[in-house]
Short mmCIF file of C-alpha atoms and ligand atoms in Angstrom, two decimals:
data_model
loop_
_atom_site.label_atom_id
_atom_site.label_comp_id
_atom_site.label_asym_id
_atom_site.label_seq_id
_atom_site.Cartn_x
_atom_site.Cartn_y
_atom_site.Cartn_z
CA UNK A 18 0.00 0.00 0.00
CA UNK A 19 1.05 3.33 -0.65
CA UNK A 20 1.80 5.63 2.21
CA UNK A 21 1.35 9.75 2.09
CA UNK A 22 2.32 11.05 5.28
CA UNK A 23 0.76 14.24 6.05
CA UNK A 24 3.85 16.09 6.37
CA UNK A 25 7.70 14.34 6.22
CA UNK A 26 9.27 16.18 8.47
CA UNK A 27 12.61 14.21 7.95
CA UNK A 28 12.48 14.87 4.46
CA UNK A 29 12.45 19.02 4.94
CA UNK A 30 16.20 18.00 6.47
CA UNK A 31 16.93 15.25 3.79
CA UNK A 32 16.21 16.53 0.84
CA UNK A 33 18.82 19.10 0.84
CA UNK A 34 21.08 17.82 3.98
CA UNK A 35 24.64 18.91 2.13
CA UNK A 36 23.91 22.05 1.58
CA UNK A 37 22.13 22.86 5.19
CA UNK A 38 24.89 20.97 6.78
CA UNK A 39 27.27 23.51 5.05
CA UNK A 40 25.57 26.67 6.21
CA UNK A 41 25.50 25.56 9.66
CA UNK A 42 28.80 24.44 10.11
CA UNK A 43 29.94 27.73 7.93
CA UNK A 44 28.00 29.98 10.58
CA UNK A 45 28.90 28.28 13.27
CA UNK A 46 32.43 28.65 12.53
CA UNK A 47 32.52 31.61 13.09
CA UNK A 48 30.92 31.90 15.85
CA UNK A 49 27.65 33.83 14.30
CA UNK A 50 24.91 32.27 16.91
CA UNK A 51 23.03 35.48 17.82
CA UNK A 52 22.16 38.75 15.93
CA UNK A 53 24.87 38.33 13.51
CA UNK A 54 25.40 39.87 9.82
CA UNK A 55 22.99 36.58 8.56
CA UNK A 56 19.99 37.47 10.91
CA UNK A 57 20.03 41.18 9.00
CA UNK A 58 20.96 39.72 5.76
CA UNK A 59 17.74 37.81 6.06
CA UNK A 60 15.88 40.76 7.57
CA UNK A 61 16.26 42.59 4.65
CA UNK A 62 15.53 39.56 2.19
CA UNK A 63 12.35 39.47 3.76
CA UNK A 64 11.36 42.97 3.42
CA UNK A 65 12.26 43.25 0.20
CA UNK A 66 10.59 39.92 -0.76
CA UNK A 67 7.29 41.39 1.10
CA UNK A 68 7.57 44.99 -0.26
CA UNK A 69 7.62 45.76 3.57
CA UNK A 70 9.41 48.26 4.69
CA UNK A 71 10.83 46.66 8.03
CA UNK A 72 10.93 42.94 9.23
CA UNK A 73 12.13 42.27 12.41
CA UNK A 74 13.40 38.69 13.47
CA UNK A 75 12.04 37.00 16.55
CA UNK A 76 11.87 33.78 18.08
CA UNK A 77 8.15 32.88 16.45
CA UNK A 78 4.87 34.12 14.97
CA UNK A 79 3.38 34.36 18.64
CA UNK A 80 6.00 36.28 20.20
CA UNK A 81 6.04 38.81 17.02
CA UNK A 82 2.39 39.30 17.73
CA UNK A 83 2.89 39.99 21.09
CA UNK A 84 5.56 42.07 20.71
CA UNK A 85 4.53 44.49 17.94
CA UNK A 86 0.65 44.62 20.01
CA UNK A 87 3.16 45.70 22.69
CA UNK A 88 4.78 48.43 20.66
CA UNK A 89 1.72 49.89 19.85
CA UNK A 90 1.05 50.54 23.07
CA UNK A 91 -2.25 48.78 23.97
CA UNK A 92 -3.90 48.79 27.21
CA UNK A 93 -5.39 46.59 29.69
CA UNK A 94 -8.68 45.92 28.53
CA UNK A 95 -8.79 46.93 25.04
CA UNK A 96 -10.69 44.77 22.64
CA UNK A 97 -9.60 43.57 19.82
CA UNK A 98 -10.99 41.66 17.22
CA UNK A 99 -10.33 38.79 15.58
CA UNK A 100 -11.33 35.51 13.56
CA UNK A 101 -12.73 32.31 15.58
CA UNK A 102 -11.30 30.29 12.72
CA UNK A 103 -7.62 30.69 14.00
CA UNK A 104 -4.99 29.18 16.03
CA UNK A 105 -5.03 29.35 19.58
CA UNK A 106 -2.11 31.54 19.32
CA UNK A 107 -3.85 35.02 17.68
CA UNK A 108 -5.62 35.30 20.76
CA UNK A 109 -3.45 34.18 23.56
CA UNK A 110 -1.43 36.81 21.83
CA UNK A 111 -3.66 39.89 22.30
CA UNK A 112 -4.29 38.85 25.88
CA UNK A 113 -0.52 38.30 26.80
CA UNK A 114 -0.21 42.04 25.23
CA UNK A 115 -3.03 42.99 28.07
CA UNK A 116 -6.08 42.63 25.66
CA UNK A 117 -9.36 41.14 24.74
CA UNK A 118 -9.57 39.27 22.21
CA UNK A 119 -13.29 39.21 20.47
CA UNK A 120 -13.43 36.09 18.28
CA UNK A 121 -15.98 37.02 15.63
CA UNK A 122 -17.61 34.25 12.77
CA UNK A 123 -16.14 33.65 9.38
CA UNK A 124 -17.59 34.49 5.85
CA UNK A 125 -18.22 32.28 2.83
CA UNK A 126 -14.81 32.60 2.34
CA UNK A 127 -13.67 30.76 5.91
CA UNK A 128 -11.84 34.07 6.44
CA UNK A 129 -13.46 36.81 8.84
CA UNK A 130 -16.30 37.88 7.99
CA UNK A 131 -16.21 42.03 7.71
CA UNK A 132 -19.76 41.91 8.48
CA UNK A 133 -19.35 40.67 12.19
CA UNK A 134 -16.41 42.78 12.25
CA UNK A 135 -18.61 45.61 12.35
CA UNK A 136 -20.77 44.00 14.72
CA UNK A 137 -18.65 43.25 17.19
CA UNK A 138 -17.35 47.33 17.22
CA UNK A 139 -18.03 49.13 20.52
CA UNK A 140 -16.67 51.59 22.90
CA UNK A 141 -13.28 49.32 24.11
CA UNK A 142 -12.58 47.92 20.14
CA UNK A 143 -9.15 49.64 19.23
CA UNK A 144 -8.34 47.24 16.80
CA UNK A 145 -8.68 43.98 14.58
CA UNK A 146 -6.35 41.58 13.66
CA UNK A 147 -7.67 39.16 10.65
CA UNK A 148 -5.85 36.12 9.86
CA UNK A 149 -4.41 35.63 6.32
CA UNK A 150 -5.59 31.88 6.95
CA UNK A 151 -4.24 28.62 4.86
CA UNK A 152 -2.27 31.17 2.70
CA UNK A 153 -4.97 33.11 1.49
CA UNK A 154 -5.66 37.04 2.00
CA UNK A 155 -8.66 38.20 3.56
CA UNK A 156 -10.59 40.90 1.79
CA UNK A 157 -8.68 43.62 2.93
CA UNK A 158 -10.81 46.42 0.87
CA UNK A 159 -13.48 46.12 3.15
CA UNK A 160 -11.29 45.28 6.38
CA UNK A 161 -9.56 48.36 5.18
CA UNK A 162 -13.18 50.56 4.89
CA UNK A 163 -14.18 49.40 8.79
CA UNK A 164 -11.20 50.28 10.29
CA UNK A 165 -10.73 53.97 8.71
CA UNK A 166 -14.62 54.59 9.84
CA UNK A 167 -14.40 53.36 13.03
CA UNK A 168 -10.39 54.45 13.48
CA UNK A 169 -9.02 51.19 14.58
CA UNK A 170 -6.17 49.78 14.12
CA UNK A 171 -5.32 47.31 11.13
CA UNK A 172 -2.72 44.32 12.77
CA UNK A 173 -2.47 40.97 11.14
CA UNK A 174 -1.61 37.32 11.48
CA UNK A 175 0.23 36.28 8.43
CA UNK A 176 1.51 33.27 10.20
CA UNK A 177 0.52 31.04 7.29
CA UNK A 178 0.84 33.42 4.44
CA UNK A 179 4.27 34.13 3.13
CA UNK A 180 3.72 35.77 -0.44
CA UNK A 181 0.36 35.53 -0.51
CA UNK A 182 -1.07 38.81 -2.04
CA UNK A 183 -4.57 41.17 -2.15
CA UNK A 184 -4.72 43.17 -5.24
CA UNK A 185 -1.15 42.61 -5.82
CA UNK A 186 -0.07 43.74 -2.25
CA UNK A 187 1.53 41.35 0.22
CA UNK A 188 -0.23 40.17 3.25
CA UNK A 189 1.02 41.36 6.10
CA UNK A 190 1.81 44.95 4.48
CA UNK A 191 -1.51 46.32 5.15
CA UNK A 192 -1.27 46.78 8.78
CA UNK A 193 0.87 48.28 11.70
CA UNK A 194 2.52 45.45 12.08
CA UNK A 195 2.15 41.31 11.11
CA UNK A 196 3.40 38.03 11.90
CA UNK A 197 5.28 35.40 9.70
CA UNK A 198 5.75 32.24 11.28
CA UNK A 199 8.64 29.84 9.88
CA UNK A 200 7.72 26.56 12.53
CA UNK A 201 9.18 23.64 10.14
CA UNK A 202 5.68 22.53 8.50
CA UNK A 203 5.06 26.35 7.20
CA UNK A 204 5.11 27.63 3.60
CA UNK A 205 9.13 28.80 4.62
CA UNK A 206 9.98 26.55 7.40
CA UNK A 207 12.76 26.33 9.09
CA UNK A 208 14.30 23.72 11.62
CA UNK A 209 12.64 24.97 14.80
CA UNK A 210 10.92 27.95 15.55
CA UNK A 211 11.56 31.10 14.02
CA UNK A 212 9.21 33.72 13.33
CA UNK A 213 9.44 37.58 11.77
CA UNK A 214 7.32 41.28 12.57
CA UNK A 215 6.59 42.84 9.32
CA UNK A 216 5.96 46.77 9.74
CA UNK A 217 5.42 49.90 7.45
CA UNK A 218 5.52 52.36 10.38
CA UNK A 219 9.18 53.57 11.56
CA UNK A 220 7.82 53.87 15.67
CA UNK A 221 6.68 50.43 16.01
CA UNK A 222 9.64 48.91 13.92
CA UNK A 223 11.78 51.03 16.39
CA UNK A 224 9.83 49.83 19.51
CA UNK A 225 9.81 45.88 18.34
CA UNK A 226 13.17 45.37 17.35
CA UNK A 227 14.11 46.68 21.04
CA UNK A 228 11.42 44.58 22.94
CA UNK A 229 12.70 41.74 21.35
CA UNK A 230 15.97 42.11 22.54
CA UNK A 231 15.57 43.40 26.11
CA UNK A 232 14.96 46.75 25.27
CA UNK A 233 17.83 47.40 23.80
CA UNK A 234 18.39 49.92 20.73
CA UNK A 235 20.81 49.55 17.74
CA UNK A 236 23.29 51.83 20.27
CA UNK A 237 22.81 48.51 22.42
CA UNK A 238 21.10 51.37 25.06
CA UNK A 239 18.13 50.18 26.94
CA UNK A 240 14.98 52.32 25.93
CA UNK A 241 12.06 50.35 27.47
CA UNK A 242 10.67 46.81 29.16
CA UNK A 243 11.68 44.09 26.90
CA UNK A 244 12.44 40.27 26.90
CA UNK A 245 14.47 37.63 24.85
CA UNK A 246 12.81 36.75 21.34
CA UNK A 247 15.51 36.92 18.37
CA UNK A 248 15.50 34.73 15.63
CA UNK A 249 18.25 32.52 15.73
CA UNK A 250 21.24 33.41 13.11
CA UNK A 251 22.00 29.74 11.79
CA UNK A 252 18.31 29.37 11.48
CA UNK A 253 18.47 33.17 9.72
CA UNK A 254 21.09 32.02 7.34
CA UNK A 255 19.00 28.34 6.42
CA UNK A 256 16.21 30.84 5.60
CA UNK A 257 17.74 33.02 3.37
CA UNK A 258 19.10 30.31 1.65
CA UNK A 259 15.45 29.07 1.00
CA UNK A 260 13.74 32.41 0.15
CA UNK A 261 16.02 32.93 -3.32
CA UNK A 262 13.88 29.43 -4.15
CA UNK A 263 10.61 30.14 -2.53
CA UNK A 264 8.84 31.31 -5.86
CA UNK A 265 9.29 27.80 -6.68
CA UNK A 266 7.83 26.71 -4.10
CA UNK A 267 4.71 28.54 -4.47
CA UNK A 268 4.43 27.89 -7.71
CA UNK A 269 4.02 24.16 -6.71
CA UNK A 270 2.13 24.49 -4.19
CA UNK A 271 -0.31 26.41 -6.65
CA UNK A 272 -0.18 23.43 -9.00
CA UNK A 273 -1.06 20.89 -6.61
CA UNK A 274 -3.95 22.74 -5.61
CA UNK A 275 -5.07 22.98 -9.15
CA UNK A 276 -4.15 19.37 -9.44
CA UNK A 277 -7.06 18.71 -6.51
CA UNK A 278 -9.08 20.99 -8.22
CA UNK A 279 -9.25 19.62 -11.02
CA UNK A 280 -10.08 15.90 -9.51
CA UNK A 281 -12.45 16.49 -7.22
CA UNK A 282 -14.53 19.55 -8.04
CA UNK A 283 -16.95 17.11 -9.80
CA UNK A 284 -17.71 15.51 -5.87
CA UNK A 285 -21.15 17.67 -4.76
CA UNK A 286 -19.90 16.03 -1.34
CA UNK A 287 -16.88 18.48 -0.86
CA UNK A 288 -16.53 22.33 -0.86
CA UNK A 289 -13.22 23.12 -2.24
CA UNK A 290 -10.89 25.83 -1.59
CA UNK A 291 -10.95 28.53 -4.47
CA UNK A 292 -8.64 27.23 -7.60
CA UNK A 293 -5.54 29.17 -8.26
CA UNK A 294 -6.91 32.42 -10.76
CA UNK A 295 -10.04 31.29 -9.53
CA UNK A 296 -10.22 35.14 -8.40
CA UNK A 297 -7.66 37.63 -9.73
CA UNK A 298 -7.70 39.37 -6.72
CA UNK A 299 -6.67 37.00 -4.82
CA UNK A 300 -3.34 35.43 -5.13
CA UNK A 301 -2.97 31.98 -2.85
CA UNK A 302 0.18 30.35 -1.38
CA UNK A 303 -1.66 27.26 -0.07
CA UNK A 304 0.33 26.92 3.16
CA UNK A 305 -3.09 23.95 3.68
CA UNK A 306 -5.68 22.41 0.93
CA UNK A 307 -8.57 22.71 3.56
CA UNK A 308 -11.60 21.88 2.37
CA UNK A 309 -15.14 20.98 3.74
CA UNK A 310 -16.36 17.13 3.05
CA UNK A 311 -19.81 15.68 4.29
CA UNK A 312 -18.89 12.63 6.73
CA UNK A 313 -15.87 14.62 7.56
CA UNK A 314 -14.83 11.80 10.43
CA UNK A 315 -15.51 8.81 8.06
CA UNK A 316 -13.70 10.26 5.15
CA UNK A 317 -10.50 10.77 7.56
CA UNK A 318 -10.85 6.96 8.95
CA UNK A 319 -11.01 5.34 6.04
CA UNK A 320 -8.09 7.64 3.90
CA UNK A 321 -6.15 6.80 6.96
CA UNK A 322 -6.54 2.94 6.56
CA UNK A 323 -5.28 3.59 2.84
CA UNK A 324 -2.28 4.98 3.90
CA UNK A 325 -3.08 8.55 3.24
CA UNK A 326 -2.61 11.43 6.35
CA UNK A 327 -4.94 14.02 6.83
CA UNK A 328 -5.37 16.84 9.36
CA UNK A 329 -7.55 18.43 10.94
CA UNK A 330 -6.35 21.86 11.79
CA UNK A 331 -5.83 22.88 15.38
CA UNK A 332 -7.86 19.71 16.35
CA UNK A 333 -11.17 20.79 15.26
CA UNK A 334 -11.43 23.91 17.76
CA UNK A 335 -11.77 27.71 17.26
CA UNK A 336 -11.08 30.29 19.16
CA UNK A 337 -14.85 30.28 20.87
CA UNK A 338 -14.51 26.61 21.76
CA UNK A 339 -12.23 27.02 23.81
CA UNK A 340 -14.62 27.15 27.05
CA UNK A 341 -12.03 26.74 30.04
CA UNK A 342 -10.80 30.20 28.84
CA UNK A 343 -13.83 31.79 29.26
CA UNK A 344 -15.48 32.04 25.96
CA UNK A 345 -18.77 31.31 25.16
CA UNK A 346 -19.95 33.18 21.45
CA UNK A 347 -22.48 31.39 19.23
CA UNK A 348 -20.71 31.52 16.03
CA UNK A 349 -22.62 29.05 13.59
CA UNK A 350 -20.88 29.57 10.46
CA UNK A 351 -16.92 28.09 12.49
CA UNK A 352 -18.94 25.44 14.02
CA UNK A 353 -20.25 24.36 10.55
CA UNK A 354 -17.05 24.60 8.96
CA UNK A 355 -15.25 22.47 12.26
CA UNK A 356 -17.59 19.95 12.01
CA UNK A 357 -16.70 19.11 8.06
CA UNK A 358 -13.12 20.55 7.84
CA UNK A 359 -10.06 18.59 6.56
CA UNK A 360 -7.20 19.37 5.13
CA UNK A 361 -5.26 16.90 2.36
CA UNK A 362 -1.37 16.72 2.24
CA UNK A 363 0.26 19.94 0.39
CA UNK A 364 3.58 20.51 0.43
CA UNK A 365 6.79 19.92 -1.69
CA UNK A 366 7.42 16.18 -0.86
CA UNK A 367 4.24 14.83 -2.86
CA UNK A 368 4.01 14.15 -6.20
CA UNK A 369 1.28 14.01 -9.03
CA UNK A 370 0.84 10.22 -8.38
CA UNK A 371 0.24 11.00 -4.89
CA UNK A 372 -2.24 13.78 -5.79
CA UNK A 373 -3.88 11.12 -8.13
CA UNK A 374 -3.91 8.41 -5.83
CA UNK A 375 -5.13 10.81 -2.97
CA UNK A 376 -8.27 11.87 -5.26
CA UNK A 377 -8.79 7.86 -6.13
CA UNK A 378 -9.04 6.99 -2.95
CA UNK A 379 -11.69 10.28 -2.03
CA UNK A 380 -13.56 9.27 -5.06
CA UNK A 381 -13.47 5.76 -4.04
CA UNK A 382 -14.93 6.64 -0.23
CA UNK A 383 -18.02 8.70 -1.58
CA UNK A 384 -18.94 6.08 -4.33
CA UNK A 385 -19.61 3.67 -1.98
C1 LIG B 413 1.45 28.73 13.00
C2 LIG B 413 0.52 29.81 13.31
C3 LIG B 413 0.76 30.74 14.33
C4 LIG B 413 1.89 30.59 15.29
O1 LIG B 413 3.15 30.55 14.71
P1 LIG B 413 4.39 30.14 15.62
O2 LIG B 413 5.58 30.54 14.80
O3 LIG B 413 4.32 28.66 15.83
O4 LIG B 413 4.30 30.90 16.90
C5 LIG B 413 -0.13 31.77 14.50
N1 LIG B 413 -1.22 31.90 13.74
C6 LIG B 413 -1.50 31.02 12.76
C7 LIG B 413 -2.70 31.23 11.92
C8 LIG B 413 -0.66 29.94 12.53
O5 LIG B 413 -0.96 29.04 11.59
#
């Protein structure tokens, strides 16, 4: 039987081991473990990649939320809104910065829906914070709209959405500051957590890139409160190595998705993702296929016996489920989509056989 692991995490080491082996041993050489020339080397790669015009390296995507909700100063008690169709992290992030988070429902779309955005304004709302979910861009015209008539702020978890773009701009550009998460399994991964701040605005890239690093500014002067969160350099260096290829890797991602498209659009039992060009606004990285598939459980069991590995993200629960933390919204549309959500393997270790024999195998369950 054929067996497609959801993710091989060996293979992200394997498939290039030489080369990887030779940047760390080159950096480590010399000694370049923290906030060397390779960490800003990278910093710059990424801003440039992003159109951004800071990026700020940091220990993960949860700490760079934290830090740049930090630098923008909010207070205890502010609200802040944000998708129940998330990880765990977007919020846990807003209330380690001393805020509220408001988990609101999702659109037709699975992304946030602007409407309940605007629903969920009130006095103590300073800000929302949309995620850029499964590499996909929310909406950000209307996003945009709410938060200039309301004056709010625009922040944003890109965690999953390297390169992904909105009318040709990059996610995580359109706000005061964003996340990019490198944790192995992402879009970029690395080999252990790693994460970036994207900024356009000069204060809060001034204010991050000393909380991350004790409150220390570029005169190594302490200016404020800070704590430890700096990207590692050898993991810096591994990552610029693999953005000058990451176009590539998008542009496989984008094919595999097509690749399912094409397969299993005719199934009436699933609800695909939107096909690449599907939407020329939208332009898709695919950090997950997630899709929605009637018998959602059954489907998983019985691709499972075939040798095929599924997921289902962040073990079926949004933000509102999450009851021992005190939420308790009535969000229909996330509790629809968690009940039929899975996602199929997408990454660069499959091939088209696997895509084929993955789209057999779906066929096979709902024929009989
Ligand atoms: C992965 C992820 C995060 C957290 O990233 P880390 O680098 O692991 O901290 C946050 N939000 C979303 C949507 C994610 O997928």
């Amino acid at each position: 039987m054929k067996t497609i692991p959801f993710f091989d995490y060996p293979k992200l080491w394997l498939e290039e081991r030489e080369i990887f082996l030779s940047i760390i041993d080159e950096t480590s050489s010399n000694g370049s473990f923290i906030m060397q020339s390779e960490l800003e080397v990278f910093e710059e790669d990424l801003a440039n990649y992003t159109n951004s015009q800071y990026s700020i390296g940091v220990g993960n995507a949860t700490d760079a939320m934290e830090i740049y909700l930090q630098a923008i100063g909010l207070q205890k008690g502010d609200e802040i809104i944000i998708s129940s169709h998330t990880m765990l992290a977007t919020a846990s992030a807003v209330i380690q910065a001393g805020g509220i988070p408001i988990p609101v429902d999702i659109g037709p779309d699975n992304l946030i829906d602007p409407n309940c955005i605007e629903e969920a304004i009130n006095t103590r709302t300073v800000g929302v914070l949309p995620t850029q979910l499964n590499g996909r861009t929310c909406n950000m015209d209307r996003i945009e709209e709410i938060i200039s008539k309301n004056n709010l702020f625009l922040v944003e978890d890109s965690a999953q959405a390297l390169g992904s773009k909105f009318k040709n701009r990059f996610a995580g550009t359109f706000g005061m500051g964003s996340c990019i998460s490198f944790f192995p399994a992402k879009v970029l991964g690395c080999f252990g957590d790693a994460g970036a701040i994207l900024t356009q605005d000069e204060n809060i890239y001034e204010k991050s890139f000393q909380i991350r690093d004790h409150g220390r500014d570029k005169n190594g002067e302490v200016q404020c409160w800070g704590r430890n969160s700096r990207l590692d350099n050898v993991q810096a260096a591994i990552l610029s190595y693999k953005l000058q290829t990451y176009e590539n890797v998008i542009k496989r991602r984008r094919s595999i998705a097509s690749m399912y498209d094409e397969q299993l659009s005719e199934l009436d039992e699933l609800i695909l993702p939107p096909a690449p060009n599907s939407n020329l606004d939208h332009f898709d990285v695919y950090q997950n296929y997630e899709l929605a598939a009637k018998d959602r459980d059954d489907l998983k069991k019985y691709l499972a016996d075939n040798g095929i590995g599924t997921l289902i993200q962040w073990g079926g629960q949004g933000i509102h489920h999450f009851k021992n933390l005190g939420f308790n919204q009535n969000l229909p549309l996330t509790d629809k989509f968690f009940n039929e959500c899975i996602m199929l393997p997408m990454n660069m270790f499959i091939e088209e056989s696997d895509v084929e024999y993955i789209c057999e195998m779906i066929k096979n369950f709902y024929r009989k």
